[in-house]
Short mmCIF file of C-alpha atoms and ligand atoms in Angstrom, two decimals:
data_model
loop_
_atom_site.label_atom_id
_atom_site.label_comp_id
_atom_site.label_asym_id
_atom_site.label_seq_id
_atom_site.Cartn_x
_atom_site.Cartn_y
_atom_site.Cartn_z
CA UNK A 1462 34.29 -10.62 -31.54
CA UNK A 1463 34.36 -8.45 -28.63
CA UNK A 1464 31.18 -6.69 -27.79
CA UNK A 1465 31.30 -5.64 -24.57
CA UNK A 1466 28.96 -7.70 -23.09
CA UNK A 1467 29.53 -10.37 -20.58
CA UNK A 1468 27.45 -13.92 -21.39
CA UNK A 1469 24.88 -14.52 -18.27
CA UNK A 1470 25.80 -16.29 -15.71
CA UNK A 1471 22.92 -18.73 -14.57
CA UNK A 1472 22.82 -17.75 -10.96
CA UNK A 1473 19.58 -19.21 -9.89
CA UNK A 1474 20.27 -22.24 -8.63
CA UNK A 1475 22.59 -20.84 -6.06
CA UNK A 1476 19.97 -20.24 -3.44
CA UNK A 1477 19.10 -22.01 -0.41
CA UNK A 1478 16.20 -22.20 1.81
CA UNK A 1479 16.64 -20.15 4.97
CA UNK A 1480 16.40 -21.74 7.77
CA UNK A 1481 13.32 -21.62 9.91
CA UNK A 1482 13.93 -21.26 13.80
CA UNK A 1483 12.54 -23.53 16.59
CA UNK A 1484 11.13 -20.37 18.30
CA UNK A 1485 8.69 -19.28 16.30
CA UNK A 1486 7.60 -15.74 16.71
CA UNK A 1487 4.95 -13.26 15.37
CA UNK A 1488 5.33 -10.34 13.60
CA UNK A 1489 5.00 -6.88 15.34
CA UNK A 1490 4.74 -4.59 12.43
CA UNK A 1491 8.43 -3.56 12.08
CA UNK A 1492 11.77 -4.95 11.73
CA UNK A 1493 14.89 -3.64 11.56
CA UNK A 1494 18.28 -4.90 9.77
CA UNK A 1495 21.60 -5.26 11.42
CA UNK A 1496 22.38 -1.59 10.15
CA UNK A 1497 18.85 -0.39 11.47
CA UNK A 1498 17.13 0.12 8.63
CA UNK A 1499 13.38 -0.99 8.49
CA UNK A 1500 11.62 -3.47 5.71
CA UNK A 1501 9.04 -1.11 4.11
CA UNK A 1502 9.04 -1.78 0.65
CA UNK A 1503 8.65 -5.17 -1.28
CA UNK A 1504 9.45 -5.34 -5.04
CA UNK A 1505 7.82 -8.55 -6.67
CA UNK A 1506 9.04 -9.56 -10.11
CA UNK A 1507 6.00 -11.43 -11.60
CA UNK A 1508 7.91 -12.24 -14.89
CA UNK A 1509 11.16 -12.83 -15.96
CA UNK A 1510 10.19 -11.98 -19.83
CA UNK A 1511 9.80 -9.05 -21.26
CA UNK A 1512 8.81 -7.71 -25.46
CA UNK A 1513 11.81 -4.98 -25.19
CA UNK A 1514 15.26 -5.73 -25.16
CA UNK A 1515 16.57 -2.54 -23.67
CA UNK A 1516 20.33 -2.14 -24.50
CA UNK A 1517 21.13 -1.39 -20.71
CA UNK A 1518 18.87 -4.44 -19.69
CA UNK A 1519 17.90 -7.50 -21.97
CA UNK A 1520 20.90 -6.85 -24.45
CA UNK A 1521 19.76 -9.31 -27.52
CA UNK A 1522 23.23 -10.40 -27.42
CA UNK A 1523 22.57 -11.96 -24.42
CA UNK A 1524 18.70 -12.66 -24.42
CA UNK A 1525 18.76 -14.11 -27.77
CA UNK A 1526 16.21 -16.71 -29.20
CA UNK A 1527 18.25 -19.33 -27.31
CA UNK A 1528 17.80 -17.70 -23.40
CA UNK A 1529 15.82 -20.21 -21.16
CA UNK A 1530 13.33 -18.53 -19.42
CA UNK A 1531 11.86 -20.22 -16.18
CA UNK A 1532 9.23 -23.03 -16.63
CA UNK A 1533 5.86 -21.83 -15.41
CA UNK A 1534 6.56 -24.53 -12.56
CA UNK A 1535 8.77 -22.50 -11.42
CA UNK A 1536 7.28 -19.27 -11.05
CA UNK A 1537 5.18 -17.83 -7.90
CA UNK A 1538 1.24 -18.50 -8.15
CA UNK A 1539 -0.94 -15.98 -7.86
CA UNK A 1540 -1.68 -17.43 -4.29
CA UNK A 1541 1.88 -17.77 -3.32
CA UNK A 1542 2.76 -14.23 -3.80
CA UNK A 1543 -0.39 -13.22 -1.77
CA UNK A 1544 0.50 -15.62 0.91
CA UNK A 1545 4.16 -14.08 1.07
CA UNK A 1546 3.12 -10.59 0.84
CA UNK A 1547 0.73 -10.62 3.36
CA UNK A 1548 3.64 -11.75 5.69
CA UNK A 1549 5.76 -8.64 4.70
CA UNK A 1550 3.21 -6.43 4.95
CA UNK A 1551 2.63 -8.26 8.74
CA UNK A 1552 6.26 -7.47 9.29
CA UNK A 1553 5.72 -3.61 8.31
CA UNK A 1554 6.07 -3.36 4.44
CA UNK A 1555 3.47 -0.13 3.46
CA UNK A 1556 4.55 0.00 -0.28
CA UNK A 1557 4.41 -3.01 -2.90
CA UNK A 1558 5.55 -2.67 -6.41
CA UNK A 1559 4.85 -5.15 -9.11
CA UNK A 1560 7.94 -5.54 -11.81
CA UNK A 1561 9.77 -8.04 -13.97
CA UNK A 1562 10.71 -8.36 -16.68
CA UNK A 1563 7.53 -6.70 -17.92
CA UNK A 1564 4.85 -7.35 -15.66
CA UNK A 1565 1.91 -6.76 -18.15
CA UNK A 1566 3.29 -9.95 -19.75
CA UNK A 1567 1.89 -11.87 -16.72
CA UNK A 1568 -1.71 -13.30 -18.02
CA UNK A 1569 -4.42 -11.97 -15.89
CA UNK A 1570 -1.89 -9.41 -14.06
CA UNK A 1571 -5.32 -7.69 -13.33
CA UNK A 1572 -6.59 -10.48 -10.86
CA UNK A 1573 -2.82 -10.40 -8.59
CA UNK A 1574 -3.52 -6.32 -8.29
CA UNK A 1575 -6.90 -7.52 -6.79
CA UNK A 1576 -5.93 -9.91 -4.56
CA UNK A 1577 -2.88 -7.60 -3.14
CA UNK A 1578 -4.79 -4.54 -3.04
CA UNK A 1579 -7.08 -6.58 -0.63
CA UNK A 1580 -4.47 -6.37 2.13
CA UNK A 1581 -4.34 -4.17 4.88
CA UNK A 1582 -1.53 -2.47 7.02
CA UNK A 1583 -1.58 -3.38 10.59
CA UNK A 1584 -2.63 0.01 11.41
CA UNK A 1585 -5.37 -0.39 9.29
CA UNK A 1586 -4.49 2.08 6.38
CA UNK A 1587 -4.29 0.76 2.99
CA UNK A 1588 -1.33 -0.68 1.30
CA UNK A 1589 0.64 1.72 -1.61
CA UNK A 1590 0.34 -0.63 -4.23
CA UNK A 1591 1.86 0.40 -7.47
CA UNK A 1592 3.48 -1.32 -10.46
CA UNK A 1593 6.59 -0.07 -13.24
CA UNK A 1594 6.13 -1.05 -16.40
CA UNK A 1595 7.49 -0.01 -19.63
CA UNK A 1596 4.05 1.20 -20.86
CA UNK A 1597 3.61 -0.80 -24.31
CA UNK A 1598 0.35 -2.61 -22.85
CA UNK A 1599 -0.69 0.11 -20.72
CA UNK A 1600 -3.12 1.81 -23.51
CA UNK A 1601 -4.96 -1.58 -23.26
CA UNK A 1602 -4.46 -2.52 -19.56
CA UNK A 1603 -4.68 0.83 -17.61
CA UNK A 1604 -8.82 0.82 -16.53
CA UNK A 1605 -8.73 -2.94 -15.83
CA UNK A 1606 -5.86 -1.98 -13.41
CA UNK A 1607 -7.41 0.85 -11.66
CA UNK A 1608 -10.29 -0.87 -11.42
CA UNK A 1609 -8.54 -3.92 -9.77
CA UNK A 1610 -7.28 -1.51 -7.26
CA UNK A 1611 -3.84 -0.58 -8.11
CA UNK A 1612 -2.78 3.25 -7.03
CA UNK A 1613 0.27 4.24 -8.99
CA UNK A 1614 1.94 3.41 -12.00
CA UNK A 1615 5.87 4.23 -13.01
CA UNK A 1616 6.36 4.33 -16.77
CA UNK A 1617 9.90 3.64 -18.01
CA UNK A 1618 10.71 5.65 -21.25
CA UNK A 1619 14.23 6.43 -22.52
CA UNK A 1620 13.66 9.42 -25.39
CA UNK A 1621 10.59 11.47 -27.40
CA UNK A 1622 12.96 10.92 -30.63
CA UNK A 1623 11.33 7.82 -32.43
CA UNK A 1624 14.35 6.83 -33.60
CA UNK A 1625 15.92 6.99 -30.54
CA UNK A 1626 13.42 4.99 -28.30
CA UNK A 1627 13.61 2.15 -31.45
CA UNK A 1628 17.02 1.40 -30.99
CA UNK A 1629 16.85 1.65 -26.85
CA UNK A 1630 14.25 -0.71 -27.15
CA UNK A 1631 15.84 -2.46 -29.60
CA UNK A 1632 12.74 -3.82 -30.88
CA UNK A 1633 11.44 -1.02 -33.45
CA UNK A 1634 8.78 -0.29 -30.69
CA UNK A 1635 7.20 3.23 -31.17
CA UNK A 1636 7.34 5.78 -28.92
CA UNK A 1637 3.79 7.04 -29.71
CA UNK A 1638 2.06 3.67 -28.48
CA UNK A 1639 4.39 4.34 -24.77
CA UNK A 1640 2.77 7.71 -24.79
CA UNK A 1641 -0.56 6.48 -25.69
CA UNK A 1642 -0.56 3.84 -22.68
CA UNK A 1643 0.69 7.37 -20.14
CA UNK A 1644 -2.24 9.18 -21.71
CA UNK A 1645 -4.68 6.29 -20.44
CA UNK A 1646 -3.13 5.91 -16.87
CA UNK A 1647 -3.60 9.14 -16.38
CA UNK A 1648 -7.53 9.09 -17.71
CA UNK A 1649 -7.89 5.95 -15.53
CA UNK A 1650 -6.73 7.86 -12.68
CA UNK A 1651 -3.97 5.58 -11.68
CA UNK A 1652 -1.95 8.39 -8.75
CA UNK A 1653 0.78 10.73 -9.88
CA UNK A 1654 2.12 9.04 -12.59
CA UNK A 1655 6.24 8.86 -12.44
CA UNK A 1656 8.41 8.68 -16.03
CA UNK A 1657 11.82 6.90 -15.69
CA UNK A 1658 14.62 7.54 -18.06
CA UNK A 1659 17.61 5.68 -17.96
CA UNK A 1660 20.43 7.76 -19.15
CA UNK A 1661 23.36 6.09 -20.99
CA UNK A 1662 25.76 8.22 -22.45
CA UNK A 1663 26.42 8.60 -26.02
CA UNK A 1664 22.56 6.55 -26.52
CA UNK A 1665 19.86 8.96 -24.78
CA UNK A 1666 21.61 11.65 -23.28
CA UNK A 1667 20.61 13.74 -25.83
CA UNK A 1668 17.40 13.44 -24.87
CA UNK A 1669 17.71 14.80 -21.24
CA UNK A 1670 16.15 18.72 -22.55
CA UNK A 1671 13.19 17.06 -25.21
CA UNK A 1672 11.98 14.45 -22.47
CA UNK A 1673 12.31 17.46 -19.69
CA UNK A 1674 10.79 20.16 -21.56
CA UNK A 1675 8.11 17.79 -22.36
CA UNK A 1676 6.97 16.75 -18.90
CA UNK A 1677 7.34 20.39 -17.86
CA UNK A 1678 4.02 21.36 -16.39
CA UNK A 1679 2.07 18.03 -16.72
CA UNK A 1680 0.90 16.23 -14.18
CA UNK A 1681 3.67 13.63 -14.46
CA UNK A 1682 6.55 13.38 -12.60
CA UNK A 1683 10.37 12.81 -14.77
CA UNK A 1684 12.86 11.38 -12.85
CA UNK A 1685 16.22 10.41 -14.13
CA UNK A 1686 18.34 7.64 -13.42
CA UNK A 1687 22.09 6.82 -13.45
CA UNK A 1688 23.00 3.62 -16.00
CA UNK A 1689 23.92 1.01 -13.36
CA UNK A 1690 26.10 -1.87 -12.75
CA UNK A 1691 23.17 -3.80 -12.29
CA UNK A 1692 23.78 -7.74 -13.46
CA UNK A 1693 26.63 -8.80 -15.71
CA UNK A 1694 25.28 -8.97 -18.89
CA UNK A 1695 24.96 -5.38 -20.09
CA UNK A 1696 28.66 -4.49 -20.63
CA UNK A 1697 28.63 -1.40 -17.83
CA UNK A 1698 31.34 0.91 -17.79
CA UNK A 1699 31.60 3.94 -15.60
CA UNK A 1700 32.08 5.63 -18.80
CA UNK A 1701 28.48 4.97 -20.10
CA UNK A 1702 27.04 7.00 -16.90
CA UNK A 1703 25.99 10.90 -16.99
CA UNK A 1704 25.71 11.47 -13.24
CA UNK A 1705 22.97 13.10 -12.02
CA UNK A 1706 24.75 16.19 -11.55
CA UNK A 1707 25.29 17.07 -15.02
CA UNK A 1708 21.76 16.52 -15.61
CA UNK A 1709 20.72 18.80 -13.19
CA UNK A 1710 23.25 21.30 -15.08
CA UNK A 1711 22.14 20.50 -18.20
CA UNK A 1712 18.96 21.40 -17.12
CA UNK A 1713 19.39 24.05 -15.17
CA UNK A 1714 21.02 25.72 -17.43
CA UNK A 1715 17.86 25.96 -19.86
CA UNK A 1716 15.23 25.76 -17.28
CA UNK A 1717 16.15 26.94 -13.81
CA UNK A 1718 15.72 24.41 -10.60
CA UNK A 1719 16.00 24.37 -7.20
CA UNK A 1720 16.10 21.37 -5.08
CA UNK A 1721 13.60 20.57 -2.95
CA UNK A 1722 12.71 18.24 0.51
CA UNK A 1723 12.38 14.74 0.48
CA UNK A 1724 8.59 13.21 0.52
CA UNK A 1725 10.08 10.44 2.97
CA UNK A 1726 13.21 8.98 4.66
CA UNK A 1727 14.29 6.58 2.06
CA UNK A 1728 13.20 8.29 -0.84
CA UNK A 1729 15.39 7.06 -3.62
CA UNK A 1730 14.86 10.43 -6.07
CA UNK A 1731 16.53 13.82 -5.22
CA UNK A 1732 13.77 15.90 -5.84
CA UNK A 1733 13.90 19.40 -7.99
CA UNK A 1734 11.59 22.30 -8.64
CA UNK A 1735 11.19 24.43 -11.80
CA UNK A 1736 11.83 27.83 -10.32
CA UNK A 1737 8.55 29.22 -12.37
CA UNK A 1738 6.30 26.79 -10.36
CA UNK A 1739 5.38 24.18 -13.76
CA UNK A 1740 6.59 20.90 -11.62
CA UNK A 1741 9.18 18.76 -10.63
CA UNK A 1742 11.50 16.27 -11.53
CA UNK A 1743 13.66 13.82 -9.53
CA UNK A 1744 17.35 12.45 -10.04
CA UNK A 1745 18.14 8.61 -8.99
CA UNK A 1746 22.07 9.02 -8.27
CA UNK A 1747 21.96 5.15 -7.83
CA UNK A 1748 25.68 5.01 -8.99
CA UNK A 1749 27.53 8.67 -7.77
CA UNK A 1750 25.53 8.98 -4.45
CA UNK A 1751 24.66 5.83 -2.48
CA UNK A 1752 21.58 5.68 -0.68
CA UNK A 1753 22.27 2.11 0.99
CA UNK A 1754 22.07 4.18 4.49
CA UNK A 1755 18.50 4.30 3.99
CA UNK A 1756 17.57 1.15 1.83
CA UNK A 1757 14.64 -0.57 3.08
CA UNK A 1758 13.67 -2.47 0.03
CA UNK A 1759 13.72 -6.41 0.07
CA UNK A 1760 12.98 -8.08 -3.16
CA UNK A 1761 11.16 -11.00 -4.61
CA UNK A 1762 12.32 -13.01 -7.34
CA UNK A 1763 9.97 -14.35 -9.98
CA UNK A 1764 10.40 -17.81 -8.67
CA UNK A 1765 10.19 -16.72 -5.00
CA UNK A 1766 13.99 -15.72 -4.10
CA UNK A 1767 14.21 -13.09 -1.14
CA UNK A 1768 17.13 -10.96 -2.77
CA UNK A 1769 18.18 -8.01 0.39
CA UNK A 1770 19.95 -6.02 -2.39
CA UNK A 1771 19.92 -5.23 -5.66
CA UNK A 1772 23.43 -6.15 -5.92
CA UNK A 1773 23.11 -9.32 -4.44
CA UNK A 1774 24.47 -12.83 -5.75
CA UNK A 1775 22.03 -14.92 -4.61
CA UNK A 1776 18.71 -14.95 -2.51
CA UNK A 1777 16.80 -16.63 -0.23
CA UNK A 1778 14.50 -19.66 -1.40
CA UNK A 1779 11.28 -18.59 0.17
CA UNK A 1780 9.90 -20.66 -2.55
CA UNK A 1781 10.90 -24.09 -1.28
CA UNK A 1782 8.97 -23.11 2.04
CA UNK A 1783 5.68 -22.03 0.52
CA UNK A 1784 5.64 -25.58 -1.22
CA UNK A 1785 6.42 -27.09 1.93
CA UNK A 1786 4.01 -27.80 4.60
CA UNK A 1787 5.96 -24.82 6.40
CA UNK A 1788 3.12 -22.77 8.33
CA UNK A 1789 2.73 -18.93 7.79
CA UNK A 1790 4.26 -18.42 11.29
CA UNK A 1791 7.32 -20.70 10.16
CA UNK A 1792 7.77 -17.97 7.26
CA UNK A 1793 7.48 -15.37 9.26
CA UNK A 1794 10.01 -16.39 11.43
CA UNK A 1795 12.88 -17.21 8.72
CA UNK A 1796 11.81 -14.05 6.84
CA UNK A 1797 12.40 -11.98 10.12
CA UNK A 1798 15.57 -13.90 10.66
CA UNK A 1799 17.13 -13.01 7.48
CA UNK A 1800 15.77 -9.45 7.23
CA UNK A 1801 17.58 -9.21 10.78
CA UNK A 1802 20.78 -10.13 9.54
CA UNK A 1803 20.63 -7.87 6.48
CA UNK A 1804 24.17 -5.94 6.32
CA UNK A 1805 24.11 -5.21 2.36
CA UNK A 1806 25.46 -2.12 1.29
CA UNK A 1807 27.11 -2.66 -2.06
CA UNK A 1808 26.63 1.32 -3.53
CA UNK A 1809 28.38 2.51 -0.80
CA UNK A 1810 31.18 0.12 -0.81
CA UNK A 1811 31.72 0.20 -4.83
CA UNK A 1812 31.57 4.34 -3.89
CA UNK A 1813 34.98 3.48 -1.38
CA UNK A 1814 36.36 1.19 -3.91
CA UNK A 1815 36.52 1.91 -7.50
CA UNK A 1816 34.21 1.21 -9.92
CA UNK A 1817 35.99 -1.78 -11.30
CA UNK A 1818 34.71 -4.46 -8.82
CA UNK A 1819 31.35 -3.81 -10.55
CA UNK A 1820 32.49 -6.29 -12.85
CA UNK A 1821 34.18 -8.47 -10.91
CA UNK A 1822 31.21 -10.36 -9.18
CA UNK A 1823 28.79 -12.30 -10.97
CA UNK A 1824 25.26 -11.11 -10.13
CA UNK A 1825 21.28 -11.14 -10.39
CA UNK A 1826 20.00 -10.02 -13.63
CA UNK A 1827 17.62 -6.61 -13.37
CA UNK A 1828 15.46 -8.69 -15.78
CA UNK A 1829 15.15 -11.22 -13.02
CA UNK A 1830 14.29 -9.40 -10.38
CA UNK A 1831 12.94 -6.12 -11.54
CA UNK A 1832 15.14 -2.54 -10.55
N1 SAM B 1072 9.93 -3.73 -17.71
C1 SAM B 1072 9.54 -2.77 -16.73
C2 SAM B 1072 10.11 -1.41 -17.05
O1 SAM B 1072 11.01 -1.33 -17.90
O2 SAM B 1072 9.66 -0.47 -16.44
C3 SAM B 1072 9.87 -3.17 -15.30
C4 SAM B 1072 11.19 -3.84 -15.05
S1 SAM B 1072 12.62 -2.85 -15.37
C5 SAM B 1072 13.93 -3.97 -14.97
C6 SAM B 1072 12.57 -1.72 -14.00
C7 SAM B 1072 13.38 -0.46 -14.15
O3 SAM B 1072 14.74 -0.79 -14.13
C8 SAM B 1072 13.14 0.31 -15.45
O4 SAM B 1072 12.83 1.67 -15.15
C9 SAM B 1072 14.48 0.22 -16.15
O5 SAM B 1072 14.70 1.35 -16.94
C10 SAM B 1072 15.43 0.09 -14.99
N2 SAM B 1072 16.72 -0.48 -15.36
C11 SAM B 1072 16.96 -1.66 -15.98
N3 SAM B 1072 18.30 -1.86 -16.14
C12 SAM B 1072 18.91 -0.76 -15.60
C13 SAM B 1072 20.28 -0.36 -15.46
N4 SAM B 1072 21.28 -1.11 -15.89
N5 SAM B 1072 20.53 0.82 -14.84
C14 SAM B 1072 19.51 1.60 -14.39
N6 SAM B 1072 18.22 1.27 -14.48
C15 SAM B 1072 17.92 0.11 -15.10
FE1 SF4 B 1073 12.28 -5.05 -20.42
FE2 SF4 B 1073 12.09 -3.22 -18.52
FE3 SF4 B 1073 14.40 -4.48 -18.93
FE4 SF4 B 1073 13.54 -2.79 -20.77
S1 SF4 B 1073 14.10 -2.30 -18.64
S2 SF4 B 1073 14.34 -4.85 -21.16
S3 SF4 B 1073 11.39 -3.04 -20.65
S4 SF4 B 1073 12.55 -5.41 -18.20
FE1 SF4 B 1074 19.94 -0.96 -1.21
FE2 SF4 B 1074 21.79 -2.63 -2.12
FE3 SF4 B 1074 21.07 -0.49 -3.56
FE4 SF4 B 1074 22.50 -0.17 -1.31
S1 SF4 B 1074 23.17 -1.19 -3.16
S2 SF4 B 1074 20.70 1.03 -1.93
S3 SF4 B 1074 21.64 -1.83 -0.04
S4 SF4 B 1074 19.77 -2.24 -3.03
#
């Protein structure tokens, strides 16, 4: 049987401790990569399991019964990921998002959003703390997050049509309980709240006008995103993505936009106006467009991997030093190091070369280490 998909490739033994420097050095609030671009954002998976099994994601043919998730053991303590984040936000990180897998899977999720929202920026201001989740625990978990001091939530939701969101799921989960858990976000008063729909052609795409002309003058923010390479277990094919473009013409077409100014240098959404004032929505042209010119996102596995891109093949055990008796300024200076050395770029290059050599490496699963 052929179905498209390619088995998983258990990369996650292939990583190595990075060195740690005799001269030790501290952090000064900023560092820049070999192609000047700052560390500003951290992305912490907290899980690697998840209750969907998103056909673009977790395909079942892949994460069946039989997958081997990591051993508790392996995964970050509460404490560890404090301890490491505190470092990045030392080296200049302002914005931490929590992800997986599904990150509301992670008992007690409520007590990490405490103990991160404790940290400060070295200027002072407080850190943008904010977490993506795909919303089927948020009914029950939105207050106690709010309350533990988390300021945004992004929702991931793929269609309105019930049917639809079943089978993009794959897991009969109902739409209505996803829209239930956005209702109470938004009554806990967890930020702007941003909707994410991945588009996969031939799947959702038909669900571009219902999902925009729903969001249309609410306080929440639809942004689309291009169906990406990501991993090597969900079958990709350039085929399967509607580029952002033709979503902006789609909608356009019904509901006039014009594009609007960045919030930020590194914003990863395009952003677009309705021309009669009711809102905005964003594109993520992750696949058409690369943005690597401006990436400043590092990553952290669930079991403590420093991954520079989202592309990547392997990542940096950061893990083996926090269970050594390495001291924080040890850290510091092998996360600096690395950071320093960054030269990833992979959109742009797969942009120059042709879409095929997105299947041609074996790489990180988005399950693993959270979009
Ligand atoms: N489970 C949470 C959720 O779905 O929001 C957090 C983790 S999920 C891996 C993070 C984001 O990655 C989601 O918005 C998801 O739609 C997106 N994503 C996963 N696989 C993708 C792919 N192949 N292309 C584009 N986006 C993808
Ligand atoms: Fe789970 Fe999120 Fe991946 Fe869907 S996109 S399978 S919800 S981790
Ligand atoms: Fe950043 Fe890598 Fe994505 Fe480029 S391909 S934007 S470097 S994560």
């Amino acid at each position: 049987m052929n179905s498209g998909f390619i088995p998983i490739v258990d990369l996650r033994s292939l990583n190595k401790a990075p060195a740690v420097p005799a001269n030790l050095e501290s952090a000064k609030g900023f560092l820049s990569d070999a192609l000047g671009r700052p560390l500003q954002d951290l992305r912490i998976s907290v899980t690697d399991r998840c209750n969907f099994r998103c056909v673009y994601c977790m395909p079942k043919e892949v994460f069946g019964p039989d997958y081997r998730y990591l051993p508790h053991s392996n995964v970050l303590s509460f404490e560890e990921i404090t301890r490491i984040a505190k470092i990045f936000v030392e080296h200049g990180v302002r914005k931490i998002r929590l992800t997986g897998g599904e990150p509301l899977l992670r008992k007690n999720i409520e007590r990490l959003v405490e103990m991160l929202s404790a940290l400060t920026l070295p200027d002072g201001q407080a850190l943008d703390l904010a977490l993506i989740t795909n919303g089927s625990l948020l009914a029950q978990k939105a207050q106690a997050l709010k309350n533990a001091g988390l300021k945004r939530v992004t929702v991931s939701l793929d269609a309105l049509d019930d049917p639809t969101f079943r089978s993009m799921n794959d897991v009969d989960f109902p739409v209505a309980d996803v829209l239930r858990g956005i209702d109470a976000a938004h009554q806990a008063g967890l930020g702007q709240i941003k909707i994410n729909m991945v588009v996969k052609k031939g799947m959702n795409d038909h669900q571009i006008l219902p999902m925009a002309r729903h969001f249309k003058a609410t306080p929440f923010v639809l942004r689309f995103i291009e169906f990406m390479d990501v991993g090597t277990s969900n079958g990709w094919k350039m085929d399967d993505v509607i580029s952002s473009a033709e979503v902006i013409r789609r909608i356009n077409a019904d509901m006039p936009l014009e594009e609007i100014e960045p919030n930020y240098r590194g914003e990863t959404a395009e952003r677009w106006r309705y021309r009669d004032g009711s809102g905005e929505i964003g594109v993520i042209s992750s696949v058409t467009k690369a943005f690597c010119g401006d990436c400043t996102r590092a990553r952290l596995s669930t079991e403590g991997r420093l991954i520079t891109c989202l592309f990547a093949s392997r990542g940096h055990d950061l893990r083996a030093l926090l269970r050594s008796e390495k001291s924080d300024a040890e850290i510091s200076t092998a996360v600096a190091h690395v950071w320093r050395a960054r030269t990833d770029r992979y959109s742009e290059l797969r942009a120059k070369n042709t879409a095929d050599m997105a299947q041609t490496e074996r790489r990180i699963e988005m399950s693993y280490i959270g979009g």
